[in-house]
Short mmCIF file of C-alpha atoms and ligand atoms in Angstrom, two decimals:
data_model
loop_
_atom_site.label_atom_id
_atom_site.label_comp_id
_atom_site.label_asym_id
_atom_site.label_seq_id
_atom_site.Cartn_x
_atom_site.Cartn_y
_atom_site.Cartn_z
CA MET A 1 -0.01 0.00 0.11
CA SER A 2 1.59 3.34 -0.87
CA GLN A 3 -1.08 5.67 0.43
CA THR A 4 -2.08 6.32 4.00
CA PHE A 5 -5.40 7.61 5.50
CA VAL A 6 -3.59 10.33 7.28
CA SER A 7 -5.59 13.61 6.74
CA HIS A 8 -3.84 16.16 9.00
CA LEU A 9 -2.21 16.88 12.53
CA GLU A 10 -4.04 18.49 15.26
CA CYS A 11 -2.92 20.21 18.44
CA SER A 12 -3.97 18.22 21.39
CA LEU A 13 -4.78 21.24 23.31
CA THR A 14 -6.19 23.62 21.05
CA GLY A 15 -7.51 21.55 18.08
CA LYS A 16 -5.47 23.80 15.61
CA VAL A 17 -4.89 21.84 12.38
CA TYR A 18 -1.34 21.30 10.89
CA PRO A 19 -0.15 19.64 7.73
CA ALA A 20 0.93 16.10 7.99
CA ASP A 21 3.15 16.14 4.76
CA CYS A 22 6.11 17.52 6.29
CA LEU A 23 8.21 17.32 9.55
CA GLN A 24 6.52 18.55 12.60
CA GLY A 25 7.43 18.91 16.21
CA LEU A 26 5.11 20.40 18.88
CA SER A 27 2.14 22.71 18.25
CA ASP A 28 2.54 26.65 18.31
CA SER A 29 1.09 26.23 22.03
CA ASN A 30 4.25 23.71 22.93
CA ARG A 31 1.73 20.75 23.10
CA PRO A 32 1.77 17.44 21.43
CA LEU A 33 0.45 16.92 17.93
CA LEU A 34 -1.95 14.18 17.15
CA VAL A 35 -2.16 12.19 13.72
CA ARG A 36 -5.90 12.47 12.46
CA TYR A 37 -7.02 9.94 9.79
CA ASP A 38 -9.84 10.18 7.24
CA LEU A 39 -11.83 7.55 8.85
CA ALA A 40 -14.75 7.77 6.61
CA LYS A 41 -12.65 7.24 3.56
CA LEU A 42 -10.88 4.26 5.46
CA GLU A 43 -14.25 2.61 6.38
CA LYS A 44 -15.41 2.74 2.72
CA SER A 45 -12.13 1.25 1.64
CA ILE A 46 -11.35 -1.45 4.04
CA LYS A 47 -13.68 -4.02 5.68
CA ARG A 48 -13.21 -4.69 9.37
CA SER A 49 -12.41 -8.25 8.29
CA GLU A 50 -9.49 -7.21 6.01
CA PHE A 51 -7.83 -4.59 8.40
CA ILE A 52 -5.72 -6.98 10.21
CA ALA A 53 -2.91 -8.31 7.70
CA LYS A 54 -2.27 -11.60 9.50
CA ASN A 55 0.47 -12.62 7.25
CA VAL A 56 2.55 -9.57 8.37
CA ASP A 57 4.84 -9.76 11.36
CA GLY A 58 3.89 -7.55 14.30
CA PHE A 59 2.25 -4.21 14.36
CA TRP A 60 2.97 -3.48 10.76
CA ARG A 61 0.04 -5.70 10.04
CA TYR A 62 -2.12 -2.49 11.21
CA SER A 63 -0.59 -0.39 8.59
CA SER A 64 -3.99 1.31 7.38
CA LEU A 65 -4.23 2.93 10.85
CA LEU A 66 -0.59 3.92 10.73
CA PRO A 67 1.08 6.94 9.09
CA VAL A 68 3.87 5.22 6.94
CA SER A 69 3.14 5.41 3.52
CA LYS A 70 5.90 3.55 1.55
CA PRO A 71 6.62 -0.09 2.67
CA GLU A 72 10.37 0.66 2.11
CA ASN A 73 10.33 3.44 4.69
CA ARG A 74 8.87 0.96 7.52
CA ILE A 75 11.97 0.42 9.65
CA SER A 76 11.44 -3.10 11.09
CA LEU A 77 13.82 -5.26 13.45
CA GLY A 78 11.33 -8.10 13.31
CA GLU A 79 8.58 -6.90 15.49
CA VAL A 80 6.01 -9.58 17.03
CA VAL A 81 2.54 -9.40 18.52
CA THR A 82 3.42 -9.79 22.09
CA PRO A 83 1.66 -12.55 24.01
CA LEU A 84 -0.97 -12.25 26.78
CA VAL A 85 0.56 -14.24 29.51
CA PRO A 86 -1.86 -15.50 32.32
CA VAL A 87 -0.49 -15.48 35.86
CA ASN A 88 -2.92 -18.05 37.39
CA GLN A 89 -1.22 -19.22 40.53
CA PHE A 90 -0.36 -15.72 41.42
CA ALA A 91 -4.02 -14.75 40.56
CA LEU A 92 -5.13 -17.26 43.08
CA LYS A 93 -2.68 -15.98 45.63
CA LEU A 94 -4.07 -12.37 45.22
CA GLY A 95 -7.51 -13.68 45.62
CA ALA A 96 -8.64 -13.23 41.93
CA LEU A 97 -9.66 -15.98 39.49
CA PRO A 98 -7.37 -17.89 37.31
CA GLY A 99 -7.41 -16.32 33.83
CA ASN A 100 -8.19 -13.00 34.75
CA ILE A 101 -4.73 -11.52 35.06
CA LEU A 102 -3.19 -11.44 31.86
CA VAL A 103 0.37 -9.76 31.61
CA LYS A 104 1.19 -8.33 28.03
CA ASP A 105 4.79 -9.23 27.79
CA GLU A 106 6.26 -6.26 25.83
CA GLY A 107 9.70 -7.50 26.78
CA ARG A 108 9.53 -9.71 23.47
CA LEU A 109 9.98 -6.85 21.25
CA PRO A 110 13.19 -5.78 19.58
CA THR A 111 15.68 -3.97 22.09
CA GLY A 112 13.58 -5.74 24.78
CA SER A 113 10.87 -3.04 25.71
CA PHE A 114 7.64 -1.48 24.16
CA LYS A 115 9.57 1.65 23.18
CA ALA A 116 10.45 -0.34 20.06
CA ARG A 117 6.73 0.47 18.94
CA GLY A 118 6.96 4.24 19.16
CA LEU A 119 10.52 4.61 17.99
CA SER A 120 10.12 2.27 15.08
CA LEU A 121 7.15 4.66 13.72
CA ALA A 122 9.21 7.70 14.66
CA VAL A 123 12.22 6.62 12.79
CA SER A 124 10.10 5.48 9.86
CA MET A 125 8.60 8.78 9.63
CA ALA A 126 11.81 10.61 10.04
CA LYS A 127 13.39 8.47 7.17
CA THR A 128 10.12 9.47 5.24
CA PHE A 129 10.74 13.11 5.68
CA GLY A 130 14.72 12.74 5.09
CA VAL A 131 16.09 13.53 8.57
CA ASP A 132 19.63 12.63 9.04
CA HIS A 133 20.08 13.05 12.80
CA LEU A 134 17.79 12.28 15.74
CA ALA A 135 18.47 12.85 19.40
CA ILE A 136 16.59 11.66 22.40
CA PRO A 137 16.65 12.00 26.17
CA THR A 138 15.96 8.64 27.90
CA ASN A 139 15.82 6.64 31.06
CA GLY A 140 17.26 3.88 28.90
CA ASN A 141 14.72 2.07 26.91
CA ALA A 142 13.63 4.70 24.54
CA GLY A 143 17.23 5.55 23.73
CA ALA A 144 18.05 1.86 23.15
CA ALA A 145 15.12 1.58 20.70
CA MET A 146 15.84 4.92 19.07
CA ALA A 147 19.43 3.85 18.74
CA ALA A 148 18.58 0.63 17.04
CA TYR A 149 15.99 1.70 14.69
CA ALA A 150 18.03 4.89 13.55
CA THR A 151 21.11 2.62 12.89
CA LYS A 152 18.96 0.35 10.92
CA ALA A 153 17.57 3.21 9.08
CA GLY A 154 21.05 4.65 8.35
CA ILE A 155 20.30 7.70 10.35
CA ARG A 156 22.73 9.38 12.89
CA SER A 157 21.68 9.28 16.43
CA THR A 158 22.68 11.01 19.64
CA VAL A 159 21.28 9.79 23.14
CA LEU A 160 21.49 11.57 26.61
CA CYS A 161 20.69 9.65 29.94
CA PRO A 162 20.67 10.24 33.35
CA ALA A 163 24.04 9.16 34.77
CA ASP A 164 22.41 6.64 36.92
CA THR A 165 20.44 5.10 34.19
CA PRO A 166 20.85 0.99 34.51
CA GLU A 167 24.21 0.30 32.99
CA ILE A 168 22.96 -2.34 30.66
CA ASN A 169 20.76 0.16 28.91
CA VAL A 170 23.39 2.74 28.55
CA ARG A 171 25.78 0.18 27.13
CA GLU A 172 23.24 -1.36 24.66
CA ILE A 173 22.53 2.13 23.39
CA GLN A 174 26.15 2.81 22.66
CA LEU A 175 26.50 -0.63 20.96
CA GLN A 176 23.53 -0.07 18.69
CA GLY A 177 25.22 2.73 17.08
CA ALA A 178 24.23 5.98 19.13
CA LYS A 179 26.66 8.67 20.22
CA THR A 180 25.85 8.16 23.79
CA PHE A 181 26.17 10.72 26.90
CA LEU A 182 25.57 10.48 30.53
CA VAL A 183 24.17 13.61 32.22
CA ASN A 184 24.53 14.68 35.82
CA GLY A 185 20.43 15.17 35.82
CA LEU A 186 17.25 13.63 35.25
CA ILE A 187 15.43 12.93 31.95
CA ASN A 188 13.88 16.40 31.96
CA ASP A 189 17.41 17.85 32.26
CA CYS A 190 18.57 15.79 29.34
CA ALA A 191 15.32 16.73 27.44
CA LYS A 192 16.30 20.62 28.14
CA VAL A 193 19.91 20.04 26.68
CA ILE A 194 18.42 18.34 23.42
CA ALA A 195 15.64 21.18 23.03
CA GLU A 196 18.20 23.81 23.34
CA GLY A 197 20.99 22.29 21.08
CA LYS A 198 18.45 21.93 18.16
CA GLU A 199 19.80 25.09 16.20
CA LYS A 200 23.45 24.44 16.87
CA THR A 201 23.48 20.51 15.82
CA GLY A 202 20.39 20.30 13.45
CA TRP A 203 19.34 17.16 15.26
CA PHE A 204 15.51 16.34 15.19
CA ASP A 205 13.95 15.92 18.89
CA VAL A 206 12.21 12.52 19.31
CA SER A 207 11.33 13.01 23.01
CA THR A 208 8.23 11.61 24.09
CA LEU A 209 5.26 13.37 22.44
CA LYS A 210 7.47 16.05 21.13
CA GLU A 211 6.75 14.55 17.58
CA PRO A 212 3.51 13.15 16.33
CA TYR A 213 4.69 9.50 15.42
CA ARG A 214 5.61 7.75 18.76
CA ILE A 215 2.20 7.82 19.81
CA GLU A 216 0.97 6.02 16.56
CA GLY A 217 3.38 3.34 17.25
CA LYS A 218 2.22 3.02 20.99
CA LYS A 219 -1.27 2.88 19.54
CA THR A 220 -0.59 -0.51 18.30
CA MET A 221 -0.84 -1.94 21.68
CA GLY A 222 -4.52 -0.93 21.60
CA LEU A 223 -4.90 -2.75 18.22
CA GLU A 224 -3.22 -5.72 19.35
CA LEU A 225 -5.39 -6.08 22.26
CA ILE A 226 -8.37 -5.69 19.90
CA GLU A 227 -7.06 -8.53 17.86
CA GLN A 228 -6.17 -10.70 20.82
CA PHE A 229 -9.75 -10.32 22.37
CA GLN A 230 -11.47 -10.56 19.02
CA TRP A 231 -12.93 -7.31 18.74
CA GLU A 232 -13.59 -7.07 22.44
CA LEU A 233 -11.60 -5.62 25.23
CA PRO A 234 -10.53 -6.40 28.72
CA ASP A 235 -12.57 -4.66 31.63
CA VAL A 236 -9.39 -2.73 32.84
CA ILE A 237 -5.90 -2.08 31.80
CA PHE A 238 -2.99 -1.38 34.11
CA TYR A 239 -0.40 0.81 32.65
CA PRO A 240 2.97 2.06 34.00
CA THR A 241 2.91 5.72 33.36
CA GLY A 242 6.08 7.93 32.70
CA GLY A 243 5.47 10.18 29.60
CA GLY A 244 2.12 8.53 28.95
CA THR A 245 2.61 7.80 25.13
CA GLY A 246 1.04 4.30 25.77
CA ILE A 247 -2.09 5.06 27.56
CA ILE A 248 -2.85 8.02 25.39
CA GLY A 249 -1.95 5.97 22.27
CA MET A 250 -4.26 2.99 23.40
CA TRP A 251 -7.19 5.32 24.06
CA LYS A 252 -6.70 6.87 20.81
CA ALA A 253 -6.81 3.38 18.93
CA PHE A 254 -9.97 2.53 20.97
CA ALA A 255 -11.48 5.90 19.76
CA GLU A 256 -10.51 5.54 16.05
CA LEU A 257 -11.95 1.89 16.17
CA LYS A 258 -15.19 3.09 17.81
CA GLU A 259 -15.54 6.00 15.18
CA LEU A 260 -14.98 3.39 12.33
CA GLY A 261 -17.87 1.17 13.92
CA TRP A 262 -15.57 -1.66 14.30
CA ILE A 263 -16.03 -1.96 17.97
CA LYS A 264 -19.11 -2.02 20.10
CA CYS A 265 -17.80 -3.10 23.44
CA LYS A 266 -17.48 -1.04 26.53
CA LEU A 267 -13.87 0.56 26.62
CA PRO A 268 -11.67 -0.54 29.56
CA ARG A 269 -11.12 1.60 32.69
CA MET A 270 -7.69 2.90 32.27
CA ILE A 271 -5.39 2.74 35.49
CA SER A 272 -2.30 4.80 35.40
CA VAL A 273 0.45 3.28 37.71
CA GLN A 274 3.45 5.24 39.00
CA ALA A 275 5.95 4.88 41.70
CA MET A 276 5.69 6.69 44.81
CA GLY A 277 9.13 8.26 44.30
CA CYS A 278 7.74 10.10 41.26
CA ALA A 279 4.00 10.23 41.14
CA PRO A 280 3.06 13.59 39.33
CA ILE A 281 0.13 12.18 37.62
CA VAL A 282 -1.27 10.43 40.69
CA ASN A 283 -0.95 13.62 42.54
CA ALA A 284 -2.67 15.78 40.01
CA TRP A 285 -5.43 12.89 39.64
CA GLU A 286 -5.98 13.08 43.58
CA LYS A 287 -6.43 16.80 43.54
CA GLY A 288 -8.61 16.70 40.47
CA ASP A 289 -6.35 18.86 38.49
CA GLU A 290 -6.18 19.19 34.69
CA PHE A 291 -2.42 19.22 34.67
CA ALA A 292 0.46 17.96 36.64
CA GLU A 293 3.01 19.67 38.67
CA LEU A 294 6.76 19.04 38.37
CA TRP A 295 7.64 16.26 40.80
CA GLU A 296 10.83 17.23 42.72
CA ASN A 297 13.46 14.85 43.64
CA ALA A 298 12.16 12.05 41.64
CA HIS A 299 13.70 8.53 42.54
CA THR A 300 12.57 5.03 41.86
CA VAL A 301 13.87 1.60 40.68
CA ALA A 302 11.37 1.54 38.07
CA ALA A 303 13.41 3.86 35.79
CA GLY A 304 11.06 3.96 32.99
CA ILE A 305 8.49 5.80 34.80
CA ARG A 306 10.90 8.03 36.58
CA VAL A 307 9.37 11.10 34.68
CA PRO A 308 9.04 14.19 36.83
CA VAL A 309 7.24 16.08 34.16
CA ALA A 310 5.03 14.82 31.18
CA ILE A 311 4.29 17.20 28.36
CA GLY A 312 1.01 15.12 27.87
CA ASP A 313 -0.07 15.37 31.45
CA PHE A 314 -3.62 16.44 30.61
CA LEU A 315 -4.13 13.94 28.08
CA ILE A 316 -2.96 11.24 30.41
CA LEU A 317 -5.37 12.67 33.14
CA ASN A 318 -8.14 12.75 30.34
CA VAL A 319 -7.99 9.18 29.54
CA VAL A 320 -8.04 8.21 33.22
CA ARG A 321 -11.18 10.44 33.80
CA GLU A 322 -13.11 9.43 30.31
CA SER A 323 -12.46 5.79 31.05
CA GLY A 324 -13.44 5.63 34.63
CA GLY A 325 -10.13 4.62 35.81
CA THR A 326 -7.80 5.79 38.51
CA ALA A 327 -4.19 6.63 39.28
CA ILE A 328 -2.35 4.72 41.92
CA ALA A 329 1.35 4.90 43.25
CA ILE A 330 3.39 1.85 44.62
CA ASP A 331 6.31 2.15 46.64
CA ASP A 332 9.80 0.72 45.54
CA GLU A 333 9.84 -2.06 48.23
CA THR A 334 6.49 -3.36 47.17
CA ILE A 335 7.60 -3.19 43.36
CA ILE A 336 10.46 -5.43 44.22
CA GLN A 337 8.39 -7.75 46.33
CA PHE A 338 6.06 -8.41 43.68
CA ARG A 339 8.75 -8.73 40.93
CA ASP A 340 10.71 -11.15 43.17
CA ASP A 341 7.48 -13.15 44.04
CA LEU A 342 6.21 -13.53 40.52
CA ALA A 343 9.52 -14.79 39.25
CA LYS A 344 9.75 -17.29 42.11
CA ASP A 345 6.06 -18.42 41.82
CA GLU A 346 5.65 -18.45 37.99
CA GLY A 347 9.11 -18.25 36.55
CA PHE A 348 7.97 -14.98 35.08
CA LEU A 349 10.54 -12.27 35.47
CA LEU A 350 8.71 -8.72 34.99
CA CYS A 351 10.64 -5.31 34.79
CA PRO A 352 10.24 -3.13 38.07
CA GLU A 353 7.44 -1.05 35.83
CA GLY A 354 5.71 -4.31 35.10
CA ALA A 355 5.68 -5.47 38.76
CA ALA A 356 4.22 -2.01 39.83
CA THR A 357 1.09 -2.87 37.70
CA LEU A 358 0.78 -6.17 39.60
CA ALA A 359 1.13 -4.61 42.91
CA ALA A 360 -1.39 -1.92 41.74
CA TYR A 361 -3.83 -4.63 40.61
CA HIS A 362 -3.58 -6.15 44.17
CA GLU A 363 -4.24 -2.75 45.70
CA CYS A 364 -7.28 -2.25 43.51
CA LEU A 365 -8.60 -5.49 44.23
CA LYS A 366 -8.32 -5.02 47.94
CA LYS A 367 -10.06 -1.47 47.61
CA GLY A 368 -12.73 -2.84 45.37
CA LEU A 369 -11.86 -0.82 42.48
CA VAL A 370 -11.41 -4.00 40.36
CA ASP A 371 -13.51 -7.08 40.66
CA LYS A 372 -11.84 -10.49 40.77
CA ASN A 373 -14.44 -11.48 37.89
CA GLU A 374 -13.11 -8.76 35.73
CA LYS A 375 -10.65 -9.48 33.09
CA ALA A 376 -7.36 -7.39 33.60
CA VAL A 377 -4.44 -6.56 31.30
CA LEU A 378 -1.22 -5.55 33.03
CA PHE A 379 1.67 -4.13 30.88
CA ASN A 380 5.12 -5.58 31.50
CA CYS A 381 6.77 -3.00 29.19
CA ALA A 382 10.36 -4.31 29.21
CA SER A 383 12.14 -7.55 29.68
CA GLY A 384 12.99 -8.11 33.36
CA ILE A 385 16.62 -8.98 32.40
CA LYS A 386 17.46 -5.29 31.50
CA TYR A 387 17.53 -4.48 35.16
CA PRO A 388 19.93 -4.78 38.21
CA LEU A 389 19.04 -8.15 39.71
CA PRO A 390 20.09 -9.58 43.06
CA PRO A 391 23.53 -11.28 43.05
CA VAL A 392 24.10 -15.05 43.89
CA TYR A 393 26.42 -15.86 46.64
CA ASP A 394 26.52 -19.60 46.95
CA ARG A 395 29.70 -21.11 45.65
CA VAL A 396 31.01 -24.75 44.77
CA ASP A 397 34.65 -25.17 45.33
CA ILE A 398 35.78 -28.01 43.19
CA GLU A 399 39.47 -27.84 44.55
CA GLY A 400 38.71 -28.35 48.12
CA GLU A 401 37.46 -31.09 50.27
CA ALA A 402 34.60 -33.44 49.13
CA ILE A 403 31.65 -31.87 47.95
CA ASP A 404 28.88 -31.66 50.65
CA TYR A 405 25.84 -32.72 48.29
CA SER A 406 23.48 -31.92 51.14
CA ARG A 407 23.75 -28.33 50.17
CA PHE A 408 22.01 -29.07 46.86
CA THR A 409 18.97 -30.80 48.40
CA ASP A 410 18.07 -28.11 51.06
CA ALA A 411 15.00 -26.09 50.39
CA ILE A 412 15.68 -22.78 48.54
C1 PLP B 1 9.00 4.25 28.87
C2 PLP B 1 8.76 3.32 29.84
C3 PLP B 1 7.44 3.13 30.67
C4 PLP B 1 6.43 4.34 30.40
O1 PLP B 1 5.89 4.51 29.18
P1 PLP B 1 5.18 5.58 28.50
O2 PLP B 1 4.20 5.29 27.69
O3 PLP B 1 6.21 6.63 28.22
O4 PLP B 1 4.26 6.21 29.96
C5 PLP B 1 7.09 2.15 31.42
N1 PLP B 1 8.01 1.11 31.60
C6 PLP B 1 9.03 0.90 30.86
C7 PLP B 1 9.89 -0.28 31.00
C8 PLP B 1 9.30 2.07 29.99
O5 PLP B 1 10.58 1.91 29.31
#
């Protein structure tokens, strides 16, 4: 297909219209631009039963609701439709029903996180518009995905990370071809350096929501859920929220499918999960505010959601409000406890952000905000092995005395 159904871009705050046939960043009011499609035309051209190109790998199967026109500009590293993994033993332990907690394991995507979705789209569009240098501030996963896709596309890339970003992430970014720098600040400080360096360097800023296409990539999580639930949806979705691209993107997907008349079901309640050490959205939600305040001294083991200020704050809060969801913060100790427990009980190692959604599910179940009969999808946004893990101390000495085999049969 060499056409798209994109009609224009629209400021997410004011509704002002912008052309979609050239490179765009933020709107004049410094807010995210959203991609709009000619859905009436799409609906006339494609039947619902033809929408999903099942023979195409990963999210490129939904191309008629994506902005990339030429197949040769689709920058791909072998994306997959990520599985919904039931955690039944754990569900029973928490007092839920088996089959009702499904973890969408985004760690299976290229570069080990769902940042692949957004950055694949952003890089594909950058290639479409002939951009030759991309820059991004990152807590790790976005930088890794950007570096990988930019390199694949033959585009130069620069990545700035807070100095305490998990080491494995920083190193993978560098190996995947980005010029990589450690910054003595947080992600918003890195973002400032990139925004202010635009003129001097000529790079294009692909920060969260500062260009229109990462949301379109993240939207594919919602499209995949529709496919996996066969044109239905779960009752509730738990999403670990940093910049919020995913929660905004999924909601956008549902809205587009509703407008196309392709889904009739009730939409899920969207639960925004943050860490207690960095919870600007939860704070704004509890106060009933439209925008969130900058969170001072942000800290959490869940690096991917250590985002003190989100440019799409009002969009995230809107999704939570419109969907009848809520926003909830989890402390680091509980996050790690849930990660460790699930790994030991079910052999499934979540990332800390994913573990936060499991802890949040438990909180909501206890508070009656979720019913045990409801189907919940929890997002595990990255592979658990990208994060620091506890060390192993037990040793076997093969040069010493006879080995004491009773050590191996002791309980763990
Ligand atoms: C980026 C990231 C998040 C937050 O995603 P947003 O859509 O930007 O809110 C959550 N978890 C992990 C592992 C991430 O890398």
